[in-house]
Short mmCIF file of C-alpha atoms in Angstrom, two decimals:
data_model
loop_
_atom_site.label_atom_id
_atom_site.label_comp_id
_atom_site.label_asym_id
_atom_site.label_seq_id
_atom_site.Cartn_x
_atom_site.Cartn_y
_atom_site.Cartn_z
CA MET A 260 0.04 0.03 0.04
CA PRO A 261 1.63 3.36 -0.98
CA ALA A 262 2.44 5.62 1.91
CA SER A 263 0.76 8.63 0.53
CA SER A 264 -1.17 8.98 -2.61
CA PRO A 265 -4.12 11.53 -2.93
CA SER A 266 -5.50 9.94 -6.15
CA LEU A 267 -5.34 6.40 -5.01
CA SER A 268 -8.77 4.56 -4.87
CA LYS A 269 -9.40 1.06 -3.44
CA ASN A 270 -11.32 0.57 -6.69
CA ASN A 271 -8.23 0.91 -8.78
CA PRO A 272 -6.32 -2.34 -9.59
CA THR A 273 -3.12 -2.57 -7.45
CA ARG A 274 -0.43 -5.14 -6.85
CA SER A 275 0.93 -5.93 -3.36
CA PHE A 276 4.66 -6.10 -2.57
CA LEU A 277 4.47 -9.94 -2.73
CA ASP A 278 2.78 -9.89 -6.17
CA GLY A 279 5.59 -7.69 -7.46
CA LEU A 280 8.33 -10.12 -6.08
CA HIS A 281 6.46 -13.10 -7.54
CA ASN A 282 6.10 -11.39 -10.95
CA ALA A 283 9.75 -10.83 -10.81
CA GLY A 284 10.51 -14.45 -10.52
CA PHE A 285 11.17 -14.62 -6.88
CA THR A 286 9.57 -17.22 -4.41
CA THR A 287 8.55 -16.29 -0.91
CA ASN A 288 8.01 -18.27 2.30
CA ASP A 289 4.13 -18.84 2.77
CA GLU A 290 4.55 -19.70 6.46
CA LEU A 291 6.12 -16.36 7.24
CA THR A 292 3.53 -14.57 4.95
CA ASN A 293 0.83 -16.17 7.01
CA LEU A 294 2.40 -14.97 10.33
CA TYR A 295 2.30 -11.44 9.11
CA THR A 296 -1.18 -11.46 7.43
CA SER A 297 -2.89 -13.12 10.34
CA TYR A 298 -1.24 -11.03 13.01
CA ARG A 299 -3.86 -8.27 12.94
CA ALA A 300 -7.10 -8.42 11.01
CA GLU A 301 -7.74 -4.68 11.01
CA ARG A 302 -5.27 -2.27 9.48
CA PRO A 303 -4.73 1.10 11.09
CA GLU A 304 -6.20 4.10 9.29
CA VAL A 305 -5.00 7.57 9.09
CA GLY A 306 -7.98 9.69 8.01
CA MET A 307 -8.81 13.37 7.69
CA PHE A 308 -10.43 13.64 11.04
CA LYS A 309 -8.64 11.00 13.20
CA ALA A 310 -5.55 9.02 12.96
CA ASP A 311 -4.49 5.60 14.25
CA TRP A 312 -0.67 5.57 13.92
CA SER A 313 -0.27 2.06 15.07
CA LEU A 314 2.48 0.05 13.44
CA PRO A 315 1.55 -3.70 13.62
CA GLU A 316 4.68 -5.80 13.91
CA PRO A 317 4.86 -9.30 15.58
CA THR A 318 7.11 -9.37 18.57
CA GLN A 319 9.94 -11.84 18.94
CA ASP A 320 7.93 -14.38 20.79
CA LYS A 321 5.74 -14.88 17.68
CA TYR A 322 8.73 -16.37 15.79
CA SER A 323 8.77 -20.05 16.79
CA ASP A 324 12.01 -22.13 16.47
CA ASP A 325 10.25 -24.38 13.97
CA LEU A 326 9.15 -21.27 11.94
CA LEU A 327 12.77 -19.99 11.78
CA SER A 328 14.23 -23.39 11.06
CA ASN A 329 11.85 -23.87 8.11
CA ALA A 330 12.53 -20.37 6.82
CA THR A 331 16.34 -20.68 6.87
CA ALA A 332 15.83 -24.00 4.99
CA PHE A 333 13.68 -22.20 2.52
CA GLY A 334 16.27 -19.60 1.55
CA ASP A 335 19.29 -17.64 2.50
CA ALA A 336 17.93 -14.03 2.15
CA ALA A 337 15.56 -12.03 4.36
CA VAL A 338 13.66 -9.04 3.01
CA VAL A 339 12.49 -6.81 5.73
CA THR A 340 9.84 -4.20 4.83
CA ILE A 341 9.33 -0.95 6.87
CA ALA A 342 6.34 1.21 6.02
CA ARG A 343 4.84 4.57 7.22
CA SER A 344 1.64 6.45 6.55
CA GLY A 345 1.86 10.07 5.75
CA GLY A 346 -0.11 12.61 3.69
CA GLU A 347 -1.68 15.86 3.76
CA GLY A 348 -4.17 15.38 6.66
CA PHE A 349 -1.89 15.55 9.57
CA ASP A 350 1.65 16.46 10.50
CA LEU A 351 3.48 13.21 11.40
CA PRO A 352 4.09 12.85 15.12
CA ARG A 353 7.51 14.14 16.26
CA ASP A 354 7.19 12.66 19.64
CA VAL A 355 4.80 9.70 19.40
CA ASN A 356 3.98 9.04 23.03
CA LYS A 357 3.57 12.68 23.99
CA GLU A 358 1.35 13.48 20.93
CA MET A 359 -0.95 10.27 21.54
CA ALA A 360 -1.44 11.43 25.07
CA ASP A 361 -2.16 15.21 24.13
CA ASN A 362 -4.19 14.76 20.87
CA PRO A 363 -7.73 13.26 21.34
CA TYR A 364 -7.78 12.48 17.60
CA PHE A 365 -4.58 10.40 17.63
CA SER A 366 -4.24 6.70 18.95
CA TYR A 367 -1.57 4.07 19.01
CA THR A 368 -1.72 0.45 19.90
CA ASN A 369 1.49 -1.08 21.08
CA ASN A 370 2.54 -4.60 19.90
CA SER A 371 3.58 -5.71 23.45
CA GLU A 372 1.91 -5.52 26.78
CA GLU A 373 5.41 -5.59 28.33
CA TYR A 374 6.87 -2.51 26.59
CA THR A 375 5.96 0.36 24.34
CA ASP A 376 7.01 0.47 20.67
CA PHE A 377 8.51 3.94 21.12
CA GLU A 378 10.32 5.19 24.01
CA ASP A 379 9.53 8.68 25.13
CA GLY A 380 10.99 11.32 22.78
CA PRO A 381 11.39 9.42 19.41
CA GLY A 382 9.14 10.42 16.36
CA TYR A 383 7.10 8.35 13.99
CA LEU A 384 9.89 8.37 11.29
CA GLU A 385 12.25 6.43 13.67
CA LEU A 386 12.21 2.63 14.04
CA THR A 387 10.09 1.07 16.61
CA ARG A 388 11.43 -1.54 19.16
CA PRO A 389 9.64 -4.40 17.24
CA GLU A 390 11.05 -3.34 13.93
CA LYS A 391 14.64 -3.21 15.38
CA ASP A 392 14.19 -6.60 16.98
CA MET A 393 12.89 -7.97 13.55
CA ILE A 394 15.97 -6.68 11.69
CA GLU A 395 18.39 -7.99 14.39
CA LEU A 396 16.56 -11.43 14.08
CA ALA A 397 16.86 -11.40 10.34
CA LYS A 398 20.60 -10.53 10.55
CA LYS A 399 21.17 -13.33 12.87
CA THR A 400 19.10 -15.84 11.10
CA TRP A 401 19.87 -15.23 7.38
CA THR A 402 23.13 -14.71 5.49
CA LYS A 403 21.50 -11.76 3.50
CA THR A 404 19.34 -9.01 4.83
CA VAL A 405 17.65 -6.43 2.60
CA VAL A 406 15.60 -3.61 4.03
CA VAL A 407 12.89 -2.10 1.79
CA ILE A 408 11.36 1.30 2.93
CA ASN A 409 7.74 2.12 1.90
CA ALA A 410 7.26 5.80 2.99
CA ALA A 411 6.57 9.12 1.43
CA ASN A 412 8.85 10.81 3.96
CA LEU A 413 12.56 10.74 4.76
CA PHE A 414 13.36 8.08 7.59
CA GLN A 415 15.86 8.47 10.26
CA LEU A 416 17.90 5.36 9.28
CA GLY A 417 21.36 6.20 10.07
CA GLU A 418 21.78 3.04 12.13
CA LEU A 419 20.81 0.94 9.09
CA GLN A 420 23.01 2.92 6.74
CA ASP A 421 25.96 2.26 8.82
CA ASP A 422 25.35 -1.37 9.44
CA PRO A 423 27.71 -3.61 7.29
CA GLU A 424 25.36 -6.62 7.74
CA ILE A 425 22.53 -4.82 5.94
CA LYS A 426 23.18 -5.75 2.27
CA ALA A 427 20.92 -3.17 0.76
CA ASN A 428 18.63 -0.23 1.97
CA MET A 429 16.06 0.69 -0.66
CA SER A 430 13.53 3.36 -0.48
CA GLY A 431 11.93 2.49 -3.83
CA VAL A 432 12.40 0.97 -7.31
CA PHE A 433 11.90 3.41 -10.15
CA ALA A 434 13.41 3.94 -13.65
CA GLU A 435 17.04 4.46 -13.72
CA GLU A 436 16.99 7.99 -14.88
CA ASP A 437 14.41 8.96 -12.14
CA PRO A 438 16.03 11.21 -9.47
CA PHE A 439 14.03 9.43 -6.74
CA ASN A 440 15.84 6.17 -7.59
CA LYS A 441 18.09 6.25 -4.53
CA ASP A 442 19.12 4.27 -1.46
CA THR A 443 19.39 5.63 2.15
CA GLN A 444 23.06 6.50 1.40
CA THR A 445 22.16 8.87 -1.40
CA GLN A 446 19.25 10.69 0.44
CA PRO A 447 19.94 14.38 0.30
CA SER A 448 20.70 16.08 3.58
CA PHE A 449 18.15 18.31 5.01
CA VAL A 450 19.00 20.81 7.80
CA ASN A 451 16.36 22.68 9.84
CA TYR A 452 13.72 21.47 7.46
CA ASN A 453 10.48 23.38 7.76
CA ASP A 454 7.16 22.64 5.71
CA SER A 455 6.13 25.17 3.27
CA ILE A 456 4.71 25.22 -0.24
CA TYR A 457 7.65 23.31 -1.49
CA VAL A 458 6.45 20.17 0.64
CA GLY A 459 7.09 17.04 -1.61
CA TYR A 460 9.31 18.91 -4.31
CA ARG A 461 11.89 20.45 -2.05
CA TRP A 462 13.94 17.35 -2.63
CA TYR A 463 14.63 18.30 -6.13
CA GLU A 464 16.15 21.61 -5.12
CA THR A 465 18.41 20.17 -2.26
CA ALA A 466 19.41 17.26 -4.55
CA ALA A 467 20.34 19.56 -7.51
CA ALA A 468 22.36 21.69 -5.29
CA GLU A 469 24.30 18.61 -4.14
CA GLY A 470 24.78 17.37 -7.72
CA ARG A 471 22.74 14.40 -7.16
CA HIS A 472 20.58 14.68 -10.33
CA ARG A 473 20.21 16.71 -13.43
CA LEU A 474 16.63 17.48 -14.29
CA ARG A 475 17.25 17.98 -17.91
CA LYS A 476 18.62 14.39 -18.23
CA CYS A 477 15.28 13.16 -16.77
CA GLY A 478 13.33 14.78 -19.64
CA ARG A 479 10.75 16.30 -17.37
CA LEU A 480 10.45 18.83 -14.65
CA PRO A 481 8.47 18.35 -11.39
CA LEU A 482 5.63 20.61 -10.36
CA ARG A 483 6.89 23.56 -8.51
CA LEU A 484 4.91 26.21 -6.86
CA ARG A 485 6.34 29.58 -6.17
CA PRO A 486 5.03 32.17 -3.79
CA VAL A 487 3.43 35.10 -5.56
CA ALA A 488 2.89 38.53 -4.12
CA LEU A 489 -0.80 39.49 -4.96
CA GLN A 490 -2.32 42.80 -4.55
CA GLN A 491 -5.60 44.40 -5.42
CA ARG A 492 -6.80 47.80 -4.83
CA PHE A 493 -10.32 48.79 -4.82
CA GLY A 494 -11.82 52.24 -5.07
CA ARG A 495 -15.29 53.33 -4.38
CA ALA A 496 -18.24 51.12 -3.58
CA HIS A 497 -21.85 51.52 -3.93
CA ALA A 498 -24.96 49.31 -3.05
CA ARG A 499 -27.06 47.85 -5.90
CA GLY A 500 -30.76 47.68 -5.82
CA SER A 501 -30.42 43.86 -5.16
CA GLY A 502 -28.73 44.55 -1.90
CA GLU A 503 -25.34 43.58 -3.21
CA LEU A 504 -22.20 45.53 -2.86
CA ALA A 505 -20.30 46.51 -6.03
CA LEU A 506 -16.59 47.37 -5.80
CA HIS A 507 -14.91 49.38 -8.30
CA ARG A 508 -11.10 48.83 -9.08
CA ALA A 509 -9.00 51.71 -8.40
#
């Protein structure tokens, strides 16, 4: 499921991540797939008026020894997917626990009754404890670990970027000439980022300044909105017979 897409409709035909892997000729472990798909029947929803920011992820006790033994016999590579919601309805929580407590329209359900997914302070674009545990389990169990990020926003993934045991960090698969075709090591750096009308397209400006892409080579330009100073002066006004007020330009 895309992390953010204002034109996406459930009536439009889509393919799941597993469908994409299968279409590309990969085989996947059905036992692991069933663990994830049956973990929670209802998926969290981030809507216009309320947001459930929960991140369902099985805790370590859900991975039995038999399941892991069968999985390692099945293949030598683990593909770990990390996803986040994010769109135009809400700002993403910068301090998850605090904002869940302060905002009556926000909710979050932890995956464990023994600990919280987030410690106090971390934001939504940081890894949860179950996600970190899952990645460590994958590294310990398989010889190859690939992390795929499905999100519309820049993650805080320095710990993965610097991890020599992570064979690949991917934030998407696009055409080779597309400037969004990048891994976590080629993400442009943002300092003191503040939202404005450049949201979603500011990446191009920063990446261009850092020499990470050349738009002309791509053959297309992204939509860019620029602030425009608008001013309209009106002169005299008079009331019409209909009760309307007519304004005359100066």
